[in-house]
PDB file of C-alpha atoms in Angstrom:
ATOM      1  CA  MET B 180     -26.175  11.688 -38.776  1.00  0.00           C
ATOM      2  CA  LYS B 181     -26.618  14.851 -36.738  1.00  0.00           C
ATOM      3  CA  ASN B 182     -28.833  12.972 -34.305  1.00  0.00           C
ATOM      4  CA  LEU B 183     -26.194  10.259 -33.914  1.00  0.00           C
ATOM      5  CA  ILE B 184     -23.548  12.903 -33.143  1.00  0.00           C
ATOM      6  CA  LEU B 185     -25.936  14.596 -30.719  1.00  0.00           C
ATOM      7  CA  VAL B 186     -26.701  11.319 -28.864  1.00  0.00           C
ATOM      8  CA  ALA B 187     -23.014  10.439 -28.762  1.00  0.00           C
ATOM      9  CA  THR B 188     -22.116  13.844 -27.350  1.00  0.00           C
ATOM     10  CA  MET B 189     -24.876  13.666 -24.750  1.00  0.00           C
ATOM     11  CA  ALA B 190     -23.725  10.178 -23.767  1.00  0.00           C
ATOM     12  CA  ILE B 191     -20.154  11.264 -23.331  1.00  0.00           C
ATOM     13  CA  SER B 192     -21.222  14.315 -21.327  1.00  0.00           C
ATOM     14  CA  THR B 193     -23.449  12.209 -18.993  1.00  0.00           C
ATOM     15  CA  VAL B 194     -20.574   9.825 -18.283  1.00  0.00           C
ATOM     16  CA  GLY B 195     -18.231  12.713 -17.583  1.00  0.00           C
ATOM     17  CA  PHE B 196     -20.833  14.320 -15.307  1.00  0.00           C
ATOM     18  CA  ALA B 197     -21.450  11.041 -13.475  1.00  0.00           C
ATOM     19  CA  GLN B 198     -17.638  10.737 -12.865  1.00  0.00           C
ATOM     20  CA  ASN B 199     -17.433  14.217 -11.523  1.00  0.00           C
ATOM     21  CA  LYS B 200     -20.389  13.577  -9.255  1.00  0.00           C
ATOM     22  CA  GLU B 201     -18.697  10.494  -7.826  1.00  0.00           C
ATOM     23  CA  LYS B 202     -15.526  12.420  -6.991  1.00  0.00           C
ATOM     24  CA  LYS B 203     -15.024  12.459  -3.252  1.00  0.00           C
ATOM     25  CA  GLU B 204     -14.663  15.839  -1.504  1.00  0.00           C
ATOM     26  CA  VAL B 205     -12.512  16.511   1.717  1.00  0.00           C
ATOM     27  CA  PRO B 206     -15.090  16.663   4.491  1.00  0.00           C
ATOM     28  CA  THR B 207     -15.446  20.027   6.169  1.00  0.00           C
ATOM     29  CA  VAL B 208     -14.480  18.522   9.627  1.00  0.00           C
ATOM     30  CA  VAL B 209     -11.192  17.302   8.011  1.00  0.00           C
ATOM     31  CA  ASN B 210     -10.373  20.670   6.500  1.00  0.00           C
ATOM     32  CA  GLU B 211     -11.280  22.494   9.665  1.00  0.00           C
ATOM     33  CA  ALA B 212      -8.990  20.223  11.791  1.00  0.00           C
ATOM     34  CA  PHE B 213      -6.128  20.868   9.398  1.00  0.00           C
ATOM     35  CA  GLN B 214      -6.786  24.624   9.426  1.00  0.00           C
ATOM     36  CA  LYS B 215      -7.012  24.675  13.244  1.00  0.00           C
ATOM     37  CA  GLU B 216      -3.579  23.135  13.555  1.00  0.00           C
ATOM     38  CA  TYR B 217      -1.955  24.735  10.587  1.00  0.00           C
ATOM     39  CA  PRO B 218      -3.755  28.138  10.059  1.00  0.00           C
ATOM     40  CA  ASN B 219      -3.252  30.087   6.835  1.00  0.00           C
ATOM     41  CA  THR B 220      -1.366  27.198   5.316  1.00  0.00           C
ATOM     42  CA  LYS B 221      -1.687  26.417   1.635  1.00  0.00           C
ATOM     43  CA  VAL B 222      -2.721  22.736   1.302  1.00  0.00           C
ATOM     44  CA  ASP B 223      -3.204  20.152  -1.516  1.00  0.00           C
ATOM     45  CA  TRP B 224      -5.429  17.342  -0.621  1.00  0.00           C
ATOM     46  CA  ASN B 225      -5.096  13.681  -1.769  1.00  0.00           C
ATOM     47  CA  ILE B 226      -8.065  11.462  -1.136  1.00  0.00           C
ATOM     48  CA  GLU B 227      -7.004   7.926  -0.218  1.00  0.00           C
ATOM     49  CA  LYS B 228      -9.051   4.811   0.459  1.00  0.00           C
ATOM     50  CA  ASP B 229      -9.678   5.458   4.097  1.00  0.00           C
ATOM     51  CA  SER B 230      -8.011   8.744   4.825  1.00  0.00           C
ATOM     52  CA  PHE B 231      -7.297  12.194   3.507  1.00  0.00           C
ATOM     53  CA  GLU B 232      -3.701  13.391   3.027  1.00  0.00           C
ATOM     54  CA  ALA B 233      -2.849  17.069   3.288  1.00  0.00           C
ATOM     55  CA  GLU B 234       0.358  18.090   1.519  1.00  0.00           C
ATOM     56  CA  PHE B 235       1.908  21.364   2.595  1.00  0.00           C
ATOM     57  CA  LYS B 236       5.092  23.173   3.599  1.00  0.00           C
ATOM     58  CA  MET B 237       6.138  23.352   7.231  1.00  0.00           C
ATOM     59  CA  ASN B 238       9.150  25.441   8.117  1.00  0.00           C
ATOM     60  CA  GLY B 239      10.292  25.254   4.448  1.00  0.00           C
ATOM     61  CA  LYS B 240      10.106  21.514   4.354  1.00  0.00           C
ATOM     62  CA  ASN B 241       7.679  19.210   2.547  1.00  0.00           C
ATOM     63  CA  ALA B 242       5.121  17.803   4.887  1.00  0.00           C
ATOM     64  CA  SER B 243       2.087  15.617   4.793  1.00  0.00           C
ATOM     65  CA  ALA B 244      -0.589  14.890   7.373  1.00  0.00           C
ATOM     66  CA  ASP B 245      -3.124  12.066   7.175  1.00  0.00           C
ATOM     67  CA  TYR B 246      -6.640  12.431   8.652  1.00  0.00           C
ATOM     68  CA  ASP B 247      -9.503   9.999   9.094  1.00  0.00           C
ATOM     69  CA  LYS B 248     -12.987  11.001   7.931  1.00  0.00           C
ATOM     70  CA  ALA B 249     -13.797  12.358  11.374  1.00  0.00           C
ATOM     71  CA  GLY B 250     -10.968  14.851  11.262  1.00  0.00           C
ATOM     72  CA  HIS B 251      -8.613  12.906  13.621  1.00  0.00           C
ATOM     73  CA  LYS B 252      -4.930  13.301  12.542  1.00  0.00           C
ATOM     74  CA  LEU B 253      -3.446   9.867  12.112  1.00  0.00           C
ATOM     75  CA  ALA B 254       0.187  10.910  11.366  1.00  0.00           C
ATOM     76  CA  ILE B 255       2.437  13.679  10.063  1.00  0.00           C
ATOM     77  CA  GLU B 256       5.383  13.062   7.819  1.00  0.00           C
ATOM     78  CA  ILE B 257       8.069  15.707   7.405  1.00  0.00           C
ATOM     79  CA  ALA B 258      10.910  15.470   4.966  1.00  0.00           C
ATOM     80  CA  ILE B 259      14.356  15.381   6.496  1.00  0.00           C
ATOM     81  CA  LYS B 260      17.923  15.282   5.216  1.00  0.00           C
ATOM     82  CA  GLU B 261      19.487  11.933   4.803  1.00  0.00           C
ATOM     83  CA  THR B 262      21.962  12.840   7.552  1.00  0.00           C
ATOM     84  CA  GLU B 263      19.074  13.341   9.995  1.00  0.00           C
ATOM     85  CA  MET B 264      18.262   9.603   9.784  1.00  0.00           C
ATOM     86  CA  PRO B 265      19.479   7.357  12.718  1.00  0.00           C
ATOM     87  CA  ALA B 266      23.090   6.185  11.949  1.00  0.00           C
ATOM     88  CA  LYS B 267      21.947   2.574  12.464  1.00  0.00           C
ATOM     89  CA  ALA B 268      19.341   2.946   9.775  1.00  0.00           C
ATOM     90  CA  LEU B 269      21.820   4.321   7.254  1.00  0.00           C
ATOM     91  CA  ALA B 270      24.172   1.469   8.083  1.00  0.00           C
ATOM     92  CA  TYR B 271      21.412  -1.090   7.615  1.00  0.00           C
ATOM     93  CA  ILE B 272      20.589   0.380   4.094  1.00  0.00           C
ATOM     94  CA  ALA B 273      24.330   0.525   3.127  1.00  0.00           C
ATOM     95  CA  THR B 274      24.801  -3.140   4.199  1.00  0.00           C
ATOM     96  CA  THR B 275      21.441  -4.556   3.005  1.00  0.00           C
ATOM     97  CA  TYR B 276      21.067  -2.530  -0.196  1.00  0.00           C
ATOM     98  CA  PRO B 277      24.691  -1.822  -1.402  1.00  0.00           C
ATOM     99  CA  ASN B 278      24.896   0.540  -4.372  1.00  0.00           C
ATOM    100  CA  LYS B 279      21.270   1.671  -3.801  1.00  0.00           C
ATOM    101  CA  LYS B 280      20.760   5.445  -3.496  1.00  0.00           C
ATOM    102  CA  ILE B 281      18.317   6.821  -1.020  1.00  0.00           C
ATOM    103  CA  LYS B 282      15.783   9.007  -2.904  1.00  0.00           C
ATOM    104  CA  GLU B 283      13.895  10.565  -0.079  1.00  0.00           C
ATOM    105  CA  THR B 284      13.868  10.483   3.810  1.00  0.00           C
ATOM    106  CA  ALA B 285      11.190  11.502   6.271  1.00  0.00           C
ATOM    107  CA  LYS B 286      10.402  11.527   9.949  1.00  0.00           C
ATOM    108  CA  ILE B 287       6.859  10.224  10.795  1.00  0.00           C
ATOM    109  CA  THR B 288       5.105  10.819  14.046  1.00  0.00           C
ATOM    110  CA  ASP B 289       1.738   8.990  14.506  1.00  0.00           C
ATOM    111  CA  ASP B 290      -1.216   9.908  16.664  1.00  0.00           C
ATOM    112  CA  LYS B 291       0.317   8.213  19.656  1.00  0.00           C
ATOM    113  CA  ASN B 292       3.466  10.219  19.269  1.00  0.00           C
ATOM    114  CA  VAL B 293       5.505   7.200  18.070  1.00  0.00           C
ATOM    115  CA  VAL B 294       8.264   8.362  15.775  1.00  0.00           C
ATOM    116  CA  THR B 295       9.555   6.297  12.896  1.00  0.00           C
ATOM    117  CA  TYR B 296      11.923   7.105  10.061  1.00  0.00           C
ATOM    118  CA  GLU B 297      11.390   6.311   6.307  1.00  0.00           C
ATOM    119  CA  ALA B 298      13.898   5.918   3.584  1.00  0.00           C
ATOM    120  CA  GLU B 299      12.723   5.539  -0.050  1.00  0.00           C
ATOM    121  CA  VAL B 300      15.013   3.361  -2.145  1.00  0.00           C
ATOM    122  CA  LYS B 301      14.534   1.873  -5.592  1.00  0.00           C
ATOM    123  CA  ILE B 302      14.650  -1.953  -5.309  1.00  0.00           C
ATOM    124  CA  ASP B 303      14.082  -4.210  -8.427  1.00  0.00           C
ATOM    125  CA  GLY B 304      12.827  -1.167 -10.309  1.00  0.00           C
ATOM    126  CA  LYS B 305      10.161  -0.273  -7.737  1.00  0.00           C
ATOM    127  CA  ASP B 306      10.184   2.532  -5.119  1.00  0.00           C
ATOM    128  CA  MET B 307      10.149   0.943  -1.654  1.00  0.00           C
ATOM    129  CA  ASP B 308       9.911   2.580   1.749  1.00  0.00           C
ATOM    130  CA  LEU B 309      12.158   1.155   4.497  1.00  0.00           C
ATOM    131  CA  ILE B 310      10.767   1.916   7.867  1.00  0.00           C
ATOM    132  CA  PHE B 311      12.984   2.249  11.030  1.00  0.00           C
ATOM    133  CA  ASP B 312      12.314   3.002  14.716  1.00  0.00           C
ATOM    134  CA  VAL B 313      14.052   5.935  16.505  1.00  0.00           C
ATOM    135  CA  SER B 314      17.136   3.922  17.274  1.00  0.00           C
ATOM    136  CA  GLY B 315      17.474   2.904  13.608  1.00  0.00           C
ATOM    137  CA  LYS B 316      16.275  -0.671  13.951  1.00  0.00           C
ATOM    138  CA  PHE B 317      14.626  -1.921  10.701  1.00  0.00           C
ATOM    139  CA  LEU B 318      10.899  -2.517  11.117  1.00  0.00           C
ATOM    140  CA  LYS B 319       9.373  -3.202   7.716  1.00  0.00           C
ATOM    141  CA  LEU B 320       9.479  -2.715   3.928  1.00  0.00           C
ATOM    142  CA  LEU B 321       6.559  -1.120   2.217  1.00  0.00           C
ATOM    143  CA  LYS B 322       5.772  -0.403  -1.460  1.00  0.00           C
ATOM    144  CA  GLY B 323       6.236   3.352  -2.128  1.00  0.00           C
TER     145      GLY B 323
END
């Protein structure tokens, strides 16, 4: 019986170790790129399928920056007040999704300096992101 418990414990430990070993780390080049642009900034990293997301505070606002594995910043997203959204975007949401409350809003700037705005709204029980251009024109709907 003791041997069975010992073997079971070792098997569980081995599986746990293997899972930790497979956990991806943020590449040094990515972390260095972030620190170069945002020195002395506390960051929490999320590892996504093809990118690394840095979550941090910038000027007191929630922000996130996405980097590829080579350390190239793909985009930065900064939380904004709903009133900072383009008026046309707010009108679109009010008309298209009446009685839906906007949960979060953000301004996104990609690596080509293209600015878009994002509004998170719960639609059919799911968080969805509505994406707008700088003039407030609706571009697309994404799962949140």
